[in-house]
PDB file of C-alpha atoms and ligand atoms in Angstrom:
ATOM      1  CA  ILE V 530     136.659 180.596  85.789  1.00 97.00           C
ATOM      2  CA  ARG V 531     134.988 177.240  86.452  1.00 98.00           C
ATOM      3  CA  VAL V 532     137.233 174.245  87.000  1.00 98.00           C
ATOM      4  CA  ALA V 533     136.587 170.540  87.443  1.00 98.00           C
ATOM      5  CA  ILE V 534     139.309 168.722  89.355  1.00 98.00           C
ATOM      6  CA  LEU V 535     139.796 165.006  88.640  1.00 98.00           C
ATOM      7  CA  ILE V 536     141.497 162.771  91.181  1.00 98.00           C
ATOM      8  CA  SER V 537     142.048 159.071  91.836  1.00 98.00           C
ATOM      9  CA  GLY V 538     143.382 158.892  95.384  1.00 97.00           C
ATOM     10  CA  ARG V 539     144.864 161.084  98.107  1.00 96.00           C
ATOM     11  CA  GLY V 540     144.238 164.251  96.103  1.00 97.00           C
ATOM     12  CA  SER V 541     146.978 166.344  97.708  1.00 98.00           C
ATOM     13  CA  ASN V 542     147.282 168.452  94.550  1.00 98.00           C
ATOM     14  CA  MET V 543     143.499 169.035  94.578  1.00 98.00           C
ATOM     15  CA  GLN V 544     143.724 170.015  98.231  1.00 98.00           C
ATOM     16  CA  ALA V 545     146.483 172.531  97.478  1.00 98.00           C
ATOM     17  CA  LEU V 546     144.423 173.997  94.619  1.00 98.00           C
ATOM     18  CA  ALA V 547     141.259 174.258  96.726  1.00 98.00           C
ATOM     19  CA  GLU V 548     143.106 175.796  99.678  1.00 98.00           C
ATOM     20  CA  THR V 549     144.758 178.376  97.416  1.00 98.00           C
ATOM     21  CA  VAL V 550     141.407 179.372  95.894  1.00 98.00           C
ATOM     22  CA  ALA V 551     139.964 179.897  99.379  1.00 98.00           C
ATOM     23  CA  ALA V 552     143.034 181.526 100.951  1.00 98.00           C
ATOM     24  CA  GLU V 553     143.625 183.978  98.088  1.00 98.00           C
ATOM     25  CA  GLY V 554     140.015 184.518  97.052  1.00 97.00           C
ATOM     26  CA  LEU V 555     140.828 183.507  93.474  1.00 98.00           C
ATOM     27  CA  PRO V 556     137.951 183.971  90.981  1.00 98.00           C
ATOM     28  CA  VAL V 557     137.739 180.205  90.598  1.00 98.00           C
ATOM     29  CA  GLU V 558     134.650 178.072  91.071  1.00 98.00           C
ATOM     30  CA  ILE V 559     135.411 174.388  91.641  1.00 98.00           C
ATOM     31  CA  CYS V 560     132.360 172.863  90.013  1.00 98.00           C
ATOM     32  CA  THR V 561     133.289 169.308  90.982  1.00 98.00           C
ATOM     33  CA  VAL V 562     135.973 167.152  92.510  1.00 98.00           C
ATOM     34  CA  LEU V 563     135.483 163.914  90.585  1.00 98.00           C
ATOM     35  CA  SER V 564     137.256 160.633  91.217  1.00 98.00           C
ATOM     36  CA  ASN V 565     137.287 157.459  89.126  1.00 98.00           C
ATOM     37  CA  ARG V 566     137.462 155.553  92.408  1.00 97.00           C
ATOM     38  CA  ALA V 567     134.693 155.857  94.990  1.00 97.00           C
ATOM     39  CA  ASP V 568     137.146 155.135  97.820  1.00 97.00           C
ATOM     40  CA  ALA V 569     139.480 158.034  97.003  1.00 98.00           C
ATOM     41  CA  ALA V 570     140.507 159.793 100.209  1.00 98.00           C
ATOM     42  CA  GLY V 571     140.413 163.078  98.341  1.00 98.00           C
ATOM     43  CA  LEU V 572     136.617 162.795  98.022  1.00 98.00           C
ATOM     44  CA  ASP V 573     136.223 162.701 101.808  1.00 98.00           C
ATOM     45  CA  TRP V 574     138.475 165.742 102.125  1.00 98.00           C
ATOM     46  CA  ALA V 575     136.527 167.653  99.472  1.00 98.00           C
ATOM     47  CA  ARG V 576     133.170 166.814 101.063  1.00 98.00           C
ATOM     48  CA  ALA V 577     134.444 167.908 104.482  1.00 98.00           C
ATOM     49  CA  ARG V 578     135.369 171.247 102.882  1.00 97.00           C
ATOM     50  CA  GLY V 579     131.895 171.594 101.404  1.00 97.00           C
ATOM     51  CA  LEU V 580     133.145 171.121  97.840  1.00 98.00           C
ATOM     52  CA  PRO V 581     130.987 169.266  95.303  1.00 98.00           C
ATOM     53  CA  ALA V 582     132.505 165.792  95.194  1.00 98.00           C
ATOM     54  CA  GLU V 583     131.512 162.747  93.241  1.00 98.00           C
ATOM     55  CA  ALA V 584     132.760 159.409  91.978  1.00 98.00           C
ATOM     56  CA  LEU V 585     132.412 158.012  88.491  1.00 98.00           C
ATOM     57  CA  ALA V 586     133.823 154.541  89.037  1.00 96.00           C
ATOM     58  CA  HIS V 587     135.551 153.267  85.932  1.00 93.00           C
ATOM     59  CA  ARG V 588     134.927 149.725  87.124  1.00 93.00           C
ATOM     60  CA  ASP V 589     131.193 150.354  86.639  1.00 95.00           C
ATOM     61  CA  PHE V 590     131.763 150.561  82.886  1.00 96.00           C
ATOM     62  CA  ALA V 591     132.244 147.752  80.405  1.00 96.00           C
ATOM     63  CA  SER V 592     134.905 149.558  78.413  1.00 96.00           C
ATOM     64  CA  ARG V 593     137.325 152.461  78.482  1.00 95.00           C
ATOM     65  CA  GLU V 594     135.258 154.168  75.795  1.00 96.00           C
ATOM     66  CA  ALA V 595     132.059 153.816  77.850  1.00 97.00           C
ATOM     67  CA  PHE V 596     133.744 155.383  80.861  1.00 97.00           C
ATOM     68  CA  ASP V 597     135.159 158.219  78.761  1.00 97.00           C
ATOM     69  CA  ALA V 598     131.708 158.850  77.256  1.00 98.00           C
ATOM     70  CA  ALA V 599     130.069 159.011  80.690  1.00 98.00           C
ATOM     71  CA  LEU V 600     132.811 161.300  81.995  1.00 98.00           C
ATOM     72  CA  GLN V 601     132.486 163.528  78.915  1.00 98.00           C
ATOM     73  CA  ALA V 602     128.713 163.786  79.366  1.00 98.00           C
ATOM     74  CA  ARG V 603     129.074 164.641  83.052  1.00 98.00           C
ATOM     75  CA  LEU V 604     131.698 167.302  82.380  1.00 98.00           C
ATOM     76  CA  ASP V 605     129.721 168.764  79.471  1.00 98.00           C
ATOM     77  CA  ALA V 606     126.787 169.158  81.876  1.00 98.00           C
ATOM     78  CA  LEU V 607     129.052 171.064  84.290  1.00 98.00           C
ATOM     79  CA  ALA V 608     130.679 173.098  81.477  1.00 98.00           C
ATOM     80  CA  PRO V 609     134.007 173.856  83.176  1.00 98.00           C
ATOM     81  CA  ASP V 610     136.460 176.241  81.554  1.00 97.00           C
ATOM     82  CA  TYR V 611     139.279 173.880  82.535  1.00 98.00           C
ATOM     83  CA  ILE V 612     139.545 170.266  83.629  1.00 98.00           C
ATOM     84  CA  LEU V 613     142.477 169.869  86.016  1.00 98.00           C
ATOM     85  CA  LEU V 614     143.846 166.324  86.308  1.00 98.00           C
ATOM     86  CA  ALA V 615     145.462 166.033  89.738  1.00 98.00           C
ATOM     87  CA  GLY V 616     146.736 162.587  90.555  1.00 97.00           C
ATOM     88  CA  PHE V 617     144.190 161.221  88.083  1.00 97.00           C
ATOM     89  CA  MET V 618     145.440 157.783  87.118  1.00 95.00           C
ATOM     90  CA  ARG V 619     143.286 157.037  84.067  1.00 94.00           C
ATOM     91  CA  VAL V 620     144.463 157.392  80.488  1.00 95.00           C
ATOM     92  CA  LEU V 621     141.840 159.427  78.658  1.00 96.00           C
ATOM     93  CA  GLY V 622     141.068 158.472  75.071  1.00 96.00           C
ATOM     94  CA  ALA V 623     141.901 160.659  72.083  1.00 97.00           C
ATOM     95  CA  ASP V 624     138.209 161.414  71.375  1.00 97.00           C
ATOM     96  CA  PHE V 625     137.715 162.652  74.935  1.00 98.00           C
ATOM     97  CA  VAL V 626     140.866 164.786  74.802  1.00 97.00           C
ATOM     98  CA  ARG V 627     139.963 166.267  71.428  1.00 96.00           C
ATOM     99  CA  HIS V 628     136.428 167.012  72.663  1.00 98.00           C
ATOM    100  CA  PHE V 629     137.835 169.206  75.440  1.00 96.00           C
ATOM    101  CA  ASP V 630     140.644 170.473  73.242  1.00 86.00           C
ATOM    102  CA  GLY V 631     142.950 172.853  75.056  1.00 90.00           C
ATOM    103  CA  ARG V 632     140.969 172.765  78.298  1.00 96.00           C
ATOM    104  CA  ILE V 633     142.556 169.767  80.026  1.00 97.00           C
ATOM    105  CA  VAL V 634     145.595 170.355  82.222  1.00 98.00           C
ATOM    106  CA  ASN V 635     147.666 167.660  83.954  1.00 98.00           C
ATOM    107  CA  ILE V 636     150.528 167.482  86.403  1.00 98.00           C
ATOM    108  CA  HIS V 637     153.158 164.845  85.784  1.00 98.00           C
ATOM    109  CA  PRO V 638     155.879 164.081  88.357  1.00 98.00           C
ATOM    110  CA  SER V 639     158.891 164.450  86.064  1.00 98.00           C
ATOM    111  CA  LEU V 640     160.586 167.104  83.953  1.00 98.00           C
ATOM    112  CA  LEU V 641     158.851 166.195  80.684  1.00 98.00           C
ATOM    113  CA  PRO V 642     159.733 165.162  78.068  1.00 98.00           C
ATOM    114  CA  ALA V 643     161.913 163.063  80.361  1.00 98.00           C
ATOM    115  CA  PHE V 644     160.287 160.085  82.048  1.00 98.00           C
ATOM    116  CA  PRO V 645     156.714 159.885  80.753  1.00 97.00           C
ATOM    117  CA  GLY V 646     154.588 157.084  82.161  1.00 96.00           C
ATOM    118  CA  LEU V 647     154.635 155.609  85.641  1.00 96.00           C
ATOM    119  CA  HIS V 648     157.319 155.212  88.335  1.00 98.00           C
ATOM    120  CA  THR V 649     158.953 158.467  87.305  1.00 98.00           C
ATOM    121  CA  HIS V 650     161.065 158.761  90.472  1.00 98.00           C
ATOM    122  CA  GLN V 651     162.426 155.265  89.929  1.00 98.00           C
ATOM    123  CA  GLN V 652     163.183 156.165  86.291  1.00 98.00           C
ATOM    124  CA  ALA V 653     165.005 159.327  87.384  1.00 98.00           C
ATOM    125  CA  LEU V 654     167.151 157.460  89.919  1.00 98.00           C
ATOM    126  CA  ALA V 655     167.884 154.684  87.425  1.00 98.00           C
ATOM    127  CA  GLN V 656     169.144 157.259  84.936  1.00 98.00           C
ATOM    128  CA  GLY V 657     171.239 159.045  87.530  1.00 98.00           C
ATOM    129  CA  VAL V 658     169.805 162.473  86.728  1.00 98.00           C
ATOM    130  CA  GLN V 659     170.926 165.223  89.073  1.00 98.00           C
ATOM    131  CA  TRP V 660     167.702 167.204  88.714  1.00 98.00           C
ATOM    132  CA  HIS V 661     164.141 165.912  88.923  1.00 98.00           C
ATOM    133  CA  GLY V 662     160.855 167.747  88.987  1.00 98.00           C
ATOM    134  CA  CYS V 663     157.271 168.094  87.836  1.00 98.00           C
ATOM    135  CA  THR V 664     155.500 169.440  84.778  1.00 98.00           C
ATOM    136  CA  VAL V 665     152.081 171.042  84.396  1.00 98.00           C
ATOM    137  CA  HIS V 666     150.996 170.773  80.783  1.00 98.00           C
ATOM    138  CA  PHE V 667     148.012 170.874  78.458  1.00 97.00           C
ATOM    139  CA  VAL V 668     146.824 167.364  77.706  1.00 96.00           C
ATOM    140  CA  THR V 669     146.970 166.056  74.128  1.00 95.00           C
ATOM    141  CA  PRO V 670     146.043 162.600  72.810  1.00 94.00           C
ATOM    142  CA  VAL V 671     149.675 161.593  73.300  1.00 93.00           C
ATOM    143  CA  LEU V 672     150.197 160.449  76.912  1.00 93.00           C
ATOM    144  CA  ASP V 673     152.303 162.693  79.163  1.00 94.00           C
ATOM    145  CA  HIS V 674     152.970 165.020  76.262  1.00 93.00           C
ATOM    146  CA  GLY V 675     151.645 168.435  75.405  1.00 95.00           C
ATOM    147  CA  PRO V 676     152.421 172.143  75.663  1.00 97.00           C
ATOM    148  CA  ILE V 677     154.258 172.828  78.901  1.00 97.00           C
ATOM    149  CA  ILE V 678     152.751 175.515  81.120  1.00 98.00           C
ATOM    150  CA  ALA V 679     155.054 175.322  84.161  1.00 98.00           C
ATOM    151  CA  GLN V 680     157.764 173.172  85.691  1.00 98.00           C
ATOM    152  CA  GLY V 681     159.435 172.888  89.065  1.00 98.00           C
ATOM    153  CA  ALA V 682     162.824 171.265  89.704  1.00 98.00           C
ATOM    154  CA  ILE V 683     164.539 169.726  92.714  1.00 98.00           C
ATOM    155  CA  PRO V 684     168.063 168.361  93.127  1.00 98.00           C
ATOM    156  CA  VAL V 685     168.468 164.582  93.387  1.00 98.00           C
ATOM    157  CA  GLN V 686     170.454 163.520  96.437  1.00 98.00           C
ATOM    158  CA  ALA V 687     172.865 160.581  96.471  1.00 96.00           C
ATOM    159  CA  ASP V 688     170.886 158.698  99.106  1.00 97.00           C
ATOM    160  CA  ASP V 689     167.491 159.356  97.542  1.00 98.00           C
ATOM    161  CA  THR V 690     165.003 156.552  97.133  1.00 98.00           C
ATOM    162  CA  PRO V 691     161.876 156.805  94.986  1.00 98.00           C
ATOM    163  CA  ASP V 692     159.931 157.582  98.160  1.00 98.00           C
ATOM    164  CA  THR V 693     162.239 160.338  99.453  1.00 98.00           C
ATOM    165  CA  LEU V 694     162.346 161.875  95.977  1.00 98.00           C
ATOM    166  CA  ALA V 695     158.544 161.756  95.640  1.00 98.00           C
ATOM    167  CA  ALA V 696     158.130 163.281  99.082  1.00 98.00           C
ATOM    168  CA  ARG V 697     160.505 166.152  98.327  1.00 98.00           C
ATOM    169  CA  LEU V 698     158.819 166.756  94.974  1.00 98.00           C
ATOM    170  CA  LEU V 699     155.211 166.828  96.217  1.00 98.00           C
ATOM    171  CA  PRO V 700     155.271 170.332  97.777  1.00 98.00           C
ATOM    172  CA  VAL V 701     156.897 171.600  94.582  1.00 98.00           C
ATOM    173  CA  GLU V 702     154.028 170.029  92.603  1.00 98.00           C
ATOM    174  CA  HIS V 703     151.606 171.944  94.788  1.00 98.00           C
ATOM    175  CA  GLN V 704     153.511 175.199  94.224  1.00 98.00           C
ATOM    176  CA  VAL V 705     153.660 174.727  90.443  1.00 98.00           C
ATOM    177  CA  TYR V 706     150.022 173.676  90.075  1.00 98.00           C
ATOM    178  CA  THR V 707     148.689 176.483  92.268  1.00 98.00           C
ATOM    179  CA  GLN V 708     150.779 179.015  90.335  1.00 98.00           C
ATOM    180  CA  THR V 709     149.275 177.630  87.118  1.00 98.00           C
ATOM    181  CA  LEU V 710     145.765 178.018  88.561  1.00 98.00           C
ATOM    182  CA  ARG V 711     146.483 181.660  89.446  1.00 98.00           C
ATOM    183  CA  TRP V 712     147.566 182.263  85.839  1.00 97.00           C
ATOM    184  CA  LEU V 713     144.499 180.459  84.461  1.00 97.00           C
ATOM    185  CA  ALA V 714     142.242 182.508  86.757  1.00 97.00           C
ATOM    186  CA  GLN V 715     143.914 185.670  85.461  1.00 96.00           C
ATOM    187  CA  ARG V 716     143.345 184.367  81.909  1.00 94.00           C
ATOM    188  CA  ARG V 717     147.054 184.843  81.199  1.00 95.00           C
ATOM    189  CA  VAL V 718     147.830 181.391  79.764  1.00 95.00           C
ATOM    190  CA  ARG V 719     148.008 181.429  75.978  1.00 90.00           C
ATOM    191  CA  LEU V 720     148.510 178.420  73.747  1.00 87.00           C
ATOM    192  CA  GLY V 721     150.243 179.716  70.638  1.00 85.00           C
ATOM    193  CA  ALA V 722     149.816 178.400  67.106  1.00 84.00           C
ATOM    194  CA  ASP V 723     153.346 177.020  67.451  1.00 87.00           C
ATOM    195  CA  GLY V 724     152.080 174.739  70.221  1.00 87.00           C
ATOM    196  CA  ARG V 725     154.012 176.582  72.887  1.00 93.00           C
ATOM    197  CA  VAL V 726     152.504 178.212  75.968  1.00 95.00           C
ATOM    198  CA  ALA V 727     153.021 181.851  76.842  1.00 93.00           C
ATOM    199  CA  VAL V 728     151.922 183.481  80.087  1.00 93.00           C
ATOM    200  CA  ALA V 729     150.767 186.970  79.228  1.00 91.00           C
ATOM    201  CA  ASP V 730     151.493 189.941  81.472  1.00 89.00           C
ATOM    202  CA  ILE V 731     148.666 190.938  83.753  1.00 80.00           C
ATOM    203  CA  PRO V 732     146.198 192.715  81.444  1.00 61.00           C
TER     204      PRO V 732
HETATM  205  C1  GRF H2139     151.523 163.016  92.442  1.00 80.87           C
HETATM  206  O1  GRF H2139     152.909 162.752  92.412  1.00 80.87           O
HETATM  207  C2  GRF H2139     151.093 163.429  91.060  1.00 80.87           C
HETATM  208  O2  GRF H2139     152.084 164.116  90.344  1.00 80.87           O
HETATM  209  C3  GRF H2139     150.834 162.122  90.402  1.00 80.87           C
HETATM  210  O3  GRF H2139     150.154 161.376  91.399  1.00 80.87           O
HETATM  211  C4  GRF H2139     150.744 161.713  92.675  1.00 80.87           C
HETATM  212  C5  GRF H2139     149.650 161.819  93.702  1.00 80.87           C
HETATM  213  O4  GRF H2139     149.021 163.041  93.534  1.00 80.87           O
HETATM  214  N1  GRF H2139     150.045 162.264  89.218  1.00 80.87           N
HETATM  215  P1  GRF H2139     147.873 163.536  94.553  1.00 80.87           P
HETATM  216  O5  GRF H2139     148.475 163.553  95.947  1.00 80.87           O
HETATM  217  O6  GRF H2139     146.744 162.511  94.475  1.00 80.87           O
HETATM  218  O7  GRF H2139     147.497 164.884  94.053  1.00 80.87           O
END
Protein backbone atom coordinates (compact mmCIF):
# COMPACT_ATOMS: atom_id res chain seq x y z
CA ILE A 1 0.00 0.00 0.00
CA ARG A 2 1.07 3.61 -0.59
CA VAL A 3 0.90 5.98 2.35
CA ALA A 4 1.46 9.71 2.73
CA ILE A 5 2.48 10.76 6.23
CA LEU A 6 1.60 14.30 7.34
CA ILE A 7 3.51 15.96 10.16
CA SER A 8 3.92 19.40 11.72
CA GLY A 9 6.93 19.08 14.01
CA ARG A 10 9.14 16.47 15.65
CA GLY A 11 7.45 13.64 13.77
CA SER A 12 8.22 10.90 16.29
CA ASN A 13 5.14 8.94 15.19
CA MET A 14 6.27 9.23 11.54
CA GLN A 15 9.72 8.03 12.56
CA ALA A 16 8.24 5.00 14.33
CA LEU A 17 6.12 4.19 11.26
CA ALA A 18 9.05 4.54 8.86
CA GLU A 19 11.36 2.47 11.06
CA THR A 20 8.76 -0.29 11.35
CA VAL A 21 8.29 -0.42 7.57
CA ALA A 22 12.05 -0.79 7.10
CA ALA A 23 12.69 -3.15 10.02
CA GLU A 24 9.81 -5.52 9.19
CA GLY A 25 9.87 -5.17 5.41
CA LEU A 26 6.20 -4.18 5.39
CA PRO A 27 4.65 -3.85 1.89
CA VAL A 28 4.29 -0.12 2.46
CA GLU A 29 5.60 2.63 0.22
CA ILE A 30 5.87 6.01 1.94
CA CYS A 31 5.17 8.27 -1.01
CA THR A 32 5.78 11.46 0.96
CA VAL A 33 6.44 12.87 4.39
CA LEU A 34 4.69 16.24 4.13
CA SER A 35 4.73 18.99 6.72
CA ASN A 36 2.68 22.18 6.89
CA ARG A 37 5.74 23.82 8.43
CA ALA A 38 9.01 24.02 6.52
CA ASP A 39 11.01 24.01 9.77
CA ALA A 40 9.59 20.71 11.04
CA ALA A 41 12.39 18.60 12.50
CA GLY A 42 10.68 15.52 11.12
CA LEU A 43 11.46 16.67 7.56
CA ASP A 44 15.20 16.65 8.29
CA TRP A 45 14.90 13.17 9.77
CA ALA A 46 12.95 11.89 6.76
CA ARG A 47 15.43 13.38 4.29
CA ALA A 48 18.35 11.85 6.19
CA ARG A 49 16.60 8.47 5.82
CA GLY A 50 16.19 9.00 2.09
CA LEU A 51 12.41 9.37 2.35
CA PRO A 52 10.58 11.79 0.05
CA ALA A 53 9.99 14.84 2.24
CA GLU A 54 8.36 18.13 1.46
CA ALA A 55 6.74 21.16 3.04
CA LEU A 56 3.48 22.78 2.05
CA ALA A 57 3.55 25.81 4.32
CA HIS A 58 0.06 26.83 5.34
CA ARG A 59 1.33 30.35 5.92
CA ASP A 60 1.95 30.61 2.16
CA PHE A 61 -1.80 30.48 1.58
CA ALA A 62 -4.36 33.23 1.97
CA SER A 63 -7.01 30.98 3.46
CA ARG A 64 -7.60 27.61 5.06
CA GLU A 65 -9.55 26.56 1.98
CA ALA A 66 -6.66 27.51 -0.33
CA PHE A 67 -4.24 25.45 1.73
CA ASP A 68 -6.62 22.48 1.79
CA ALA A 69 -7.06 22.73 -1.99
CA ALA A 70 -3.29 22.76 -2.58
CA LEU A 71 -2.80 19.84 -0.19
CA GLN A 72 -5.62 17.91 -1.88
CA ALA A 73 -4.10 18.49 -5.32
CA ARG A 74 -0.66 17.38 -4.14
CA LEU A 75 -2.02 14.23 -2.50
CA ASP A 76 -4.22 13.41 -5.51
CA ALA A 77 -1.06 13.57 -7.65
CA LEU A 78 0.62 11.07 -5.29
CA ALA A 79 -2.51 8.87 -5.05
CA PRO A 80 -1.83 7.30 -1.65
CA ASP A 81 -4.06 4.51 -0.38
CA TYR A 82 -3.97 6.11 3.07
CA ILE A 83 -3.05 9.51 4.46
CA LEU A 84 -1.62 9.11 7.96
CA LEU A 85 -1.79 12.23 10.14
CA ALA A 86 1.03 11.97 12.69
CA GLY A 87 1.39 14.99 14.90
CA PHE A 88 -0.26 17.02 12.15
CA MET A 89 -1.60 20.13 13.83
CA ARG A 90 -3.91 21.51 11.14
CA VAL A 91 -7.67 21.09 11.13
CA LEU A 92 -8.63 19.80 7.70
CA GLY A 93 -11.86 21.09 6.18
CA ALA A 94 -14.92 18.94 5.60
CA ASP A 95 -14.53 19.08 1.79
CA PHE A 96 -10.96 17.79 2.06
CA VAL A 97 -11.96 15.01 4.46
CA ARG A 98 -14.91 13.96 2.31
CA HIS A 99 -12.70 13.97 -0.80
CA PHE A 100 -10.41 11.37 0.79
CA ASP A 101 -13.31 9.62 2.49
CA GLY A 102 -12.20 6.68 4.60
CA ARG A 103 -8.53 7.04 3.70
CA ILE A 104 -7.38 9.51 6.36
CA VAL A 105 -6.14 8.13 9.67
CA ASN A 106 -5.12 10.19 12.72
CA ILE A 107 -3.61 9.59 16.12
CA HIS A 108 -5.00 11.59 19.00
CA PRO A 109 -3.33 11.58 22.44
CA SER A 110 -6.39 10.67 24.50
CA LEU A 111 -8.86 7.81 24.86
CA LEU A 112 -11.50 9.27 22.53
CA PRO A 113 -14.28 10.21 22.85
CA ALA A 114 -12.74 11.64 26.02
CA PHE A 115 -10.70 14.81 25.67
CA PRO A 116 -10.91 15.88 22.03
CA GLY A 117 -8.99 19.01 21.10
CA LEU A 118 -5.70 20.25 22.47
CA HIS A 119 -3.90 19.89 25.83
CA THR A 120 -5.31 16.41 26.30
CA HIS A 121 -2.88 15.47 29.10
CA GLN A 122 -3.85 18.60 31.02
CA GLN A 123 -7.53 17.74 30.48
CA ALA A 124 -6.97 14.20 31.75
CA LEU A 125 -5.19 15.39 34.90
CA ALA A 126 -7.83 18.06 35.52
CA GLN A 127 -10.54 15.40 35.39
CA GLY A 128 -8.63 13.06 37.66
CA VAL A 129 -8.94 10.09 35.30
CA GLN A 130 -6.97 7.03 36.38
CA TRP A 131 -6.36 5.86 32.82
CA HIS A 132 -5.15 7.91 29.86
CA GLY A 133 -4.11 6.86 26.40
CA CYS A 134 -4.17 7.39 22.65
CA THR A 135 -6.57 6.65 19.83
CA VAL A 136 -5.92 5.88 16.17
CA HIS A 137 -9.07 6.58 14.19
CA PHE A 138 -10.44 7.28 10.73
CA VAL A 139 -10.87 11.01 10.23
CA THR A 140 -14.35 12.44 9.65
CA PRO A 141 -15.40 16.08 9.21
CA VAL A 142 -15.99 16.21 12.96
CA LEU A 143 -12.70 17.01 14.74
CA ASP A 144 -11.12 14.23 16.82
CA HIS A 145 -14.06 11.97 16.08
CA GLY A 146 -14.44 9.00 13.81
CA PRO A 147 -14.37 5.20 13.75
CA ILE A 148 -11.79 3.95 16.22
CA ILE A 149 -9.19 1.56 14.82
CA ALA A 150 -6.95 1.06 17.87
CA GLN A 151 -6.29 2.46 21.33
CA GLY A 152 -3.55 2.18 23.91
CA ALA A 153 -3.94 2.95 27.62
CA ILE A 154 -1.58 3.90 30.42
CA PRO A 155 -2.22 4.41 34.14
CA VAL A 156 -2.14 7.98 35.46
CA GLN A 157 0.19 8.41 38.42
CA ALA A 158 -0.52 10.72 41.36
CA ASP A 159 2.55 12.86 40.70
CA ASP A 160 2.04 13.07 36.95
CA THR A 161 2.33 16.38 35.16
CA PRO A 162 1.18 16.95 31.59
CA ASP A 163 4.79 16.47 30.50
CA THR A 164 5.40 13.20 32.37
CA LEU A 165 2.06 11.86 31.13
CA ALA A 166 2.84 12.85 27.52
CA ALA A 167 6.27 11.28 27.76
CA ARG A 168 4.91 7.99 29.09
CA LEU A 169 2.19 7.96 26.43
CA LEU A 170 4.43 8.64 23.41
CA PRO A 171 5.95 5.14 23.10
CA VAL A 172 2.44 3.71 23.41
CA GLU A 173 1.35 5.99 20.54
CA HIS A 174 4.17 4.56 18.47
CA GLN A 175 3.13 0.99 19.33
CA VAL A 176 -0.54 1.62 18.50
CA TYR A 177 0.14 3.48 15.25
CA THR A 178 2.67 0.94 13.99
CA GLN A 179 0.25 -1.89 14.79
CA THR A 180 -2.41 -0.04 12.80
CA LEU A 181 -0.01 0.30 9.86
CA ARG A 182 0.68 -3.45 9.93
CA TRP A 183 -3.08 -4.09 9.78
CA LEU A 184 -3.54 -1.57 6.95
CA ALA A 185 -0.66 -3.17 5.03
CA GLN A 186 -2.33 -6.56 5.48
CA ARG A 187 -5.59 -4.97 4.24
CA ARG A 188 -7.33 -6.23 7.38
CA VAL A 189 -8.98 -2.98 8.50
CA ARG A 190 -12.66 -2.85 7.58
CA LEU A 191 -14.98 0.08 8.11
CA GLY A 192 -18.44 -1.41 8.54
CA ALA A 193 -21.72 0.16 7.44
CA ASP A 194 -22.42 0.69 11.14
CA GLY A 195 -19.44 3.04 11.28
CA ARG A 196 -17.42 0.67 13.41
CA VAL A 197 -14.01 -0.74 12.50
CA ALA A 198 -13.27 -4.44 12.39
CA VAL A 199 -9.82 -5.95 11.91
CA ALA A 200 -10.26 -9.04 9.78
CA ASP A 201 -8.28 -12.21 10.41
CA ILE A 202 -5.27 -12.66 8.20
CA PRO A 203 -6.74 -13.71 4.83
C1 LIG B 1 1.82 13.39 19.79
O1 LIG B 1 1.39 13.33 21.14
C2 LIG B 1 0.63 13.16 18.90
O2 LIG B 1 -0.33 12.30 19.46
C3 LIG B 1 0.05 14.52 18.78
O3 LIG B 1 1.19 15.35 18.60
C4 LIG B 1 2.25 14.82 19.44
C5 LIG B 1 3.55 14.91 18.68
O4 LIG B 1 3.59 13.87 17.77
N1 LIG B 1 -0.85 14.62 17.68
P1 LIG B 1 4.90 13.59 16.88
O5 LIG B 1 6.06 13.37 17.83
O6 LIG B 1 5.14 14.85 16.04
O7 LIG B 1 4.55 12.39 16.07
